[in-house]
Amino acid sequence: MLRATACSTEERDEEDEGEEELRDGGVPFYVNRGGLPMDEETWERMWRHVTRIHPGGEALAKEIRGATELPKILVPSVPTYQPTTTIPQRLEAIQKYIRELQYNHTGTQFFEIKKSRPLTALMDIAKEMTREALPIKCLEAVILAIHLTNSMPGVERFPLSFKSHFSGNHFYHIVLGVHSGGRFGALGMSRREDLMFKPLEFRTLMDLVQEFEGAYRGYWHKLRKIKIGQYVSHDPHSVEQIEWKHSILDVDKLSKEELRKELERHTRDMRLKIGKPAPPSPIKDRRNSMGSPLKGPGSPIRRISRVERR
């Protein structure tokens, strides 16, 4: 029942992340694969998991589930903007909305994110996130941030993930890197305030990465690997897949100058993608390859009668 996404601690780099064991801070967690509302089996499994991982254990679960009145939870509103709202202000509003959804501590990820799915399918999941307004984890936040920035053609987005080491365990985290007006920043979700949002003020990708690396050092984590994807299409109906790891950088084996050169190379690669047409949809490909049956070499020419024309 366990599958991996970002924030896992047991990742095999050569395999697809959808097939790895899911862990969050060293504790396994589940993914809700049955959609919403949850089916009874997933619901009960979630509560059993809560009793195992929460310090309050079974007593906490009984207290919540047995309560006759629970406080009303305010549903955050999806941000809207005036025409005069600047790009940095819009990004801050999006991050505020993501933060208001809160981090998911239940041990069950509510939305299933398959990285191999086309962009249009992932955007449908993002819309569901805004309707349900449930707590999310880091990978869900990346998909949601892509959806909320699709209407900003001046903002380029790319996945940026990290592998860190602490106390014998590896930890994984992912954010959405953003680039606009010659500056880099990031959107995302984390239990740590300085491991998600970064304002649009970093001159180079190296500066942005060093900012995250410094945050990791503050938690005694050693940054081991960085994975950077390509720019994501702004077309919510695109059938192309997100390129999650165009560049995989082994921080342990690279000097600071070598890391800088690799990040500069990746920045150039991302710029080259801008303006390239997205691959056509399979429906269009199929339509173009079929052709008219009347044009086939073995098809006889049929004269249309006056009645049929009329």
XYZ file of C-alpha atoms in Angstrom:
310
model
C 0.000 0.000 0.000
C 3.001 2.279 0.338
C 4.304 4.254 -2.620
C 6.837 7.099 -2.743
C 6.631 10.783 -3.554
C 8.774 13.727 -2.522
C 9.458 13.970 1.238
C 10.234 10.220 1.350
C 13.285 8.805 3.118
C 13.813 5.607 1.115
C 14.520 6.561 -2.484
C 16.391 4.622 -5.130
C 17.594 7.225 -7.596
C 17.565 4.940 -10.614
C 13.890 3.991 -10.193
C 10.698 5.918 -10.678
C 9.742 7.673 -7.466
C 6.204 6.320 -7.740
C 7.484 2.840 -6.878
C 9.426 3.568 -3.706
C 8.479 3.240 -0.094
C 6.854 6.345 1.326
C 8.308 7.867 4.437
C 7.942 11.264 6.056
C 10.545 12.147 8.649
C 11.476 8.475 9.024
C 7.836 7.376 9.512
C 5.991 5.503 6.718
C 2.866 7.199 5.404
C 0.041 6.177 3.116
C -1.552 7.621 -0.021
C -5.308 7.811 -0.523
C -5.818 6.128 -3.902
C -9.606 5.940 -3.829
C -10.371 9.633 -4.304
C -12.659 11.756 -2.147
C -14.724 11.210 -0.131
C -12.503 8.477 1.322
C -13.728 4.923 1.294
C -14.203 3.324 4.699
C -11.108 1.117 4.479
C -8.788 4.082 3.767
C -10.499 6.161 6.466
C -10.019 3.514 9.156
C -6.454 2.834 8.021
C -5.663 6.531 8.417
C -6.909 6.557 12.018
C -4.989 3.378 12.870
C -1.869 5.020 11.514
C -2.542 8.178 13.547
C -2.738 6.134 16.758
C 0.685 4.641 15.957
C 2.576 7.805 15.028
C 1.029 10.516 17.233
C 2.328 10.996 20.805
C -1.285 11.092 22.017
C -1.930 7.765 20.339
C -5.289 6.095 20.713
C -6.541 8.637 23.262
C -6.234 11.469 20.749
C -8.063 9.535 18.036
C -10.915 8.680 20.411
C -11.160 12.302 21.565
C -11.499 13.649 18.037
C -13.703 10.907 16.642
C -15.974 10.937 19.674
C -16.459 14.715 19.758
C -20.025 15.883 19.159
C -18.906 19.391 18.194
C -15.699 20.304 16.423
C -14.512 23.843 15.665
C -15.490 25.120 12.242
C -12.551 25.233 9.862
C -12.392 28.270 7.606
C -11.909 27.399 3.931
C -9.161 29.552 2.351
C -10.138 31.484 -0.761
C -8.165 31.017 -3.970
C -6.286 34.292 -4.527
C -7.566 36.796 -7.073
C -5.692 39.828 -8.359
C -6.196 43.324 -9.654
C -4.563 44.154 -13.002
C -2.079 46.345 -11.119
C -0.956 43.523 -8.786
C 2.739 42.854 -9.389
C 4.211 39.383 -9.996
C 5.993 39.264 -6.591
C 2.736 40.209 -4.859
C 0.846 37.492 -6.743
C 3.427 34.873 -5.783
C 3.212 35.931 -2.132
C -0.595 35.623 -2.284
C -0.289 32.100 -3.739
C 2.151 31.080 -1.020
C -0.168 32.517 1.633
C -3.018 30.400 0.230
C -0.861 27.241 0.226
C 0.221 27.922 3.806
C -3.399 28.421 4.891
C -4.234 24.914 3.676
C -1.720 23.715 6.300
C 0.750 20.850 6.290
C -0.745 17.353 6.386
C 0.341 15.588 9.596
C -2.188 12.730 9.430
C 0.177 10.201 7.871
C -2.126 9.800 4.850
C -1.640 11.903 1.720
C -5.129 12.822 0.523
C -4.375 13.350 -3.186
C -2.527 10.793 -5.284
C 0.137 12.441 -7.455
C 1.596 10.234 -10.180
C 4.537 12.052 -11.701
C 4.179 10.212 -15.003
C 0.674 11.561 -15.639
C 0.181 14.285 -18.283
C -0.020 17.881 -17.138
C -3.748 18.171 -17.866
C -4.528 15.285 -15.469
C -2.377 16.807 -12.717
C -4.154 20.136 -13.153
C -7.487 18.383 -12.596
C -6.115 17.137 -9.261
C -5.004 20.684 -8.410
C -8.544 21.949 -9.018
C -9.814 19.259 -6.668
C -7.369 20.492 -4.023
C -8.895 23.976 -4.207
C -12.412 22.524 -3.881
C -11.630 20.240 -0.935
C -9.193 22.632 0.843
C -7.514 19.776 2.748
C -3.994 19.833 4.262
C -1.275 18.910 1.759
C 2.326 17.739 1.552
C 5.193 19.127 -0.502
C 4.539 17.303 -3.809
C 0.852 18.248 -3.754
C 1.888 21.869 -3.122
C 4.062 21.850 -6.260
C 1.133 20.692 -8.422
C -1.154 23.269 -6.816
C 1.387 26.067 -7.336
C 1.706 25.158 -11.024
C -2.074 25.408 -11.379
C -2.227 28.779 -9.612
C 0.576 30.276 -11.741
C -0.634 29.005 -15.130
C -2.282 32.366 -15.804
C 1.043 34.198 -15.371
C 2.874 33.875 -18.704
C 5.718 36.040 -17.420
C 6.539 33.501 -14.697
C 8.457 30.348 -15.620
C 8.122 27.366 -13.250
C 10.356 24.314 -12.713
C 10.506 21.498 -10.107
C 13.417 21.700 -7.654
C 13.968 18.755 -5.322
C 16.513 18.027 -2.605
C 18.002 14.932 -0.978
C 19.493 15.526 2.460
C 21.062 13.319 5.134
C 20.553 13.489 8.876
C 21.069 10.992 11.698
C 21.497 7.996 9.406
C 18.414 8.730 7.270
C 17.871 10.352 3.885
C 15.108 12.929 3.518
C 13.475 14.198 0.333
C 11.755 17.487 -0.331
C 10.471 19.321 -3.397
C 9.444 22.906 -4.178
C 8.411 24.767 -7.315
C 11.163 27.060 -8.529
C 9.985 30.257 -10.231
C 11.784 32.690 -12.514
C 10.565 36.112 -13.615
C 12.134 39.461 -14.405
C 15.636 38.018 -14.171
C 15.115 36.800 -10.588
C 14.535 33.356 -9.038
C 12.290 32.316 -6.153
C 10.250 29.318 -4.951
C 6.781 28.223 -3.826
C 5.978 25.178 -1.727
C 4.945 23.500 1.502
C 7.070 22.259 4.396
C 6.941 21.848 8.140
C 9.934 24.210 8.159
C 9.224 27.847 7.351
C 12.520 28.366 5.493
C 12.196 25.264 3.305
C 9.265 26.418 1.161
C 8.666 30.015 0.030
C 11.524 32.103 -1.311
C 10.712 35.610 -2.577
C 11.537 36.544 -6.153
C 14.866 38.164 -5.340
C 17.684 35.708 -6.183
C 19.795 36.755 -9.146
C 20.944 33.242 -10.142
C 19.821 29.669 -9.633
C 22.998 29.153 -7.624
C 21.928 31.888 -5.200
C 18.537 30.182 -4.738
C 20.124 26.754 -4.155
C 22.575 28.189 -1.634
C 19.661 29.740 0.252
C 18.057 26.299 0.620
C 21.398 24.716 1.493
C 21.858 27.223 4.317
C 18.378 26.387 5.634
C 19.251 22.693 5.646
C 22.458 23.388 7.578
C 20.353 25.165 10.186
C 18.600 21.825 10.847
C 21.901 19.863 10.816
C 21.030 18.291 7.474
C 23.728 17.652 4.883
C 22.501 18.345 1.334
C 23.470 15.408 -0.881
C 21.672 15.736 -4.223
C 19.703 18.326 -6.160
C 17.297 17.489 -8.991
C 16.082 20.228 -11.295
C 13.399 19.872 -13.948
C 12.623 21.847 -17.075
C 10.189 24.746 -17.379
C 6.575 23.591 -17.127
C 4.054 24.478 -19.851
C 1.459 27.154 -19.069
C -1.166 25.233 -21.061
C -3.413 23.476 -18.501
C -4.667 21.146 -21.248
C -1.205 20.040 -22.364
C -0.665 16.278 -22.607
C 3.085 16.533 -22.099
C 4.622 15.232 -18.891
C 6.489 17.372 -16.403
C 10.231 16.836 -16.732
C 11.087 16.363 -13.059
C 14.830 15.726 -13.235
C 16.527 17.188 -16.287
C 19.662 17.692 -14.173
C 20.754 15.535 -11.209
C 23.611 17.137 -9.287
C 25.628 15.195 -6.721
C 26.556 17.919 -4.253
C 29.061 15.651 -2.464
C 31.112 15.182 -5.634
C 30.996 18.748 -6.971
C 33.082 21.686 -5.850
C 31.313 24.984 -5.340
C 32.559 26.260 -8.698
C 31.548 23.038 -10.483
C 28.090 23.263 -8.926
C 27.803 26.856 -10.104
C 28.721 25.874 -13.677
C 26.211 23.012 -13.693
C 23.446 25.319 -12.473
C 24.358 27.911 -15.108
C 24.233 25.175 -17.766
C 20.799 24.090 -16.558
C 19.580 27.699 -16.619
C 20.647 27.929 -20.277
C 18.875 24.642 -21.044
C 15.659 25.979 -19.506
C 15.864 29.178 -21.546
C 16.231 27.138 -24.736
C 12.925 25.388 -24.046
C 10.979 28.666 -24.021
C 9.181 29.132 -27.315
C 9.383 25.491 -28.372
C 5.923 24.200 -29.342
C 4.359 21.609 -27.073
C 3.875 18.142 -28.580
C 0.479 17.754 -30.263
C -2.215 15.753 -28.540
C -2.553 12.046 -29.419
C -6.012 12.748 -30.886
C -4.555 15.209 -33.376
C -1.725 12.798 -34.242
C -4.227 10.025 -34.855
C -6.428 12.281 -36.992
C -3.496 13.419 -39.144
C -2.206 9.902 -39.695
C -5.549 8.399 -40.674
C -6.349 10.456 -43.747
C -9.500 10.170 -45.846
C -10.620 6.665 -46.843
C -11.547 8.039 -50.281
C -7.892 8.880 -50.944
C -6.662 5.340 -50.475
C -5.048 3.717 -53.529
C -7.620 0.932 -53.622
C -10.713 3.085 -53.138
C -12.885 3.540 -56.256
C -14.028 7.044 -57.108
C -17.729 7.300 -56.360
C -19.886 9.898 -58.107
C -22.362 11.664 -55.762
C -25.913 11.794 -57.089
C -27.988 14.968 -57.336
C -30.348 13.724 -54.568
C -27.434 13.130 -52.165
C -25.992 16.566 -52.916
C -29.392 18.132 -52.250
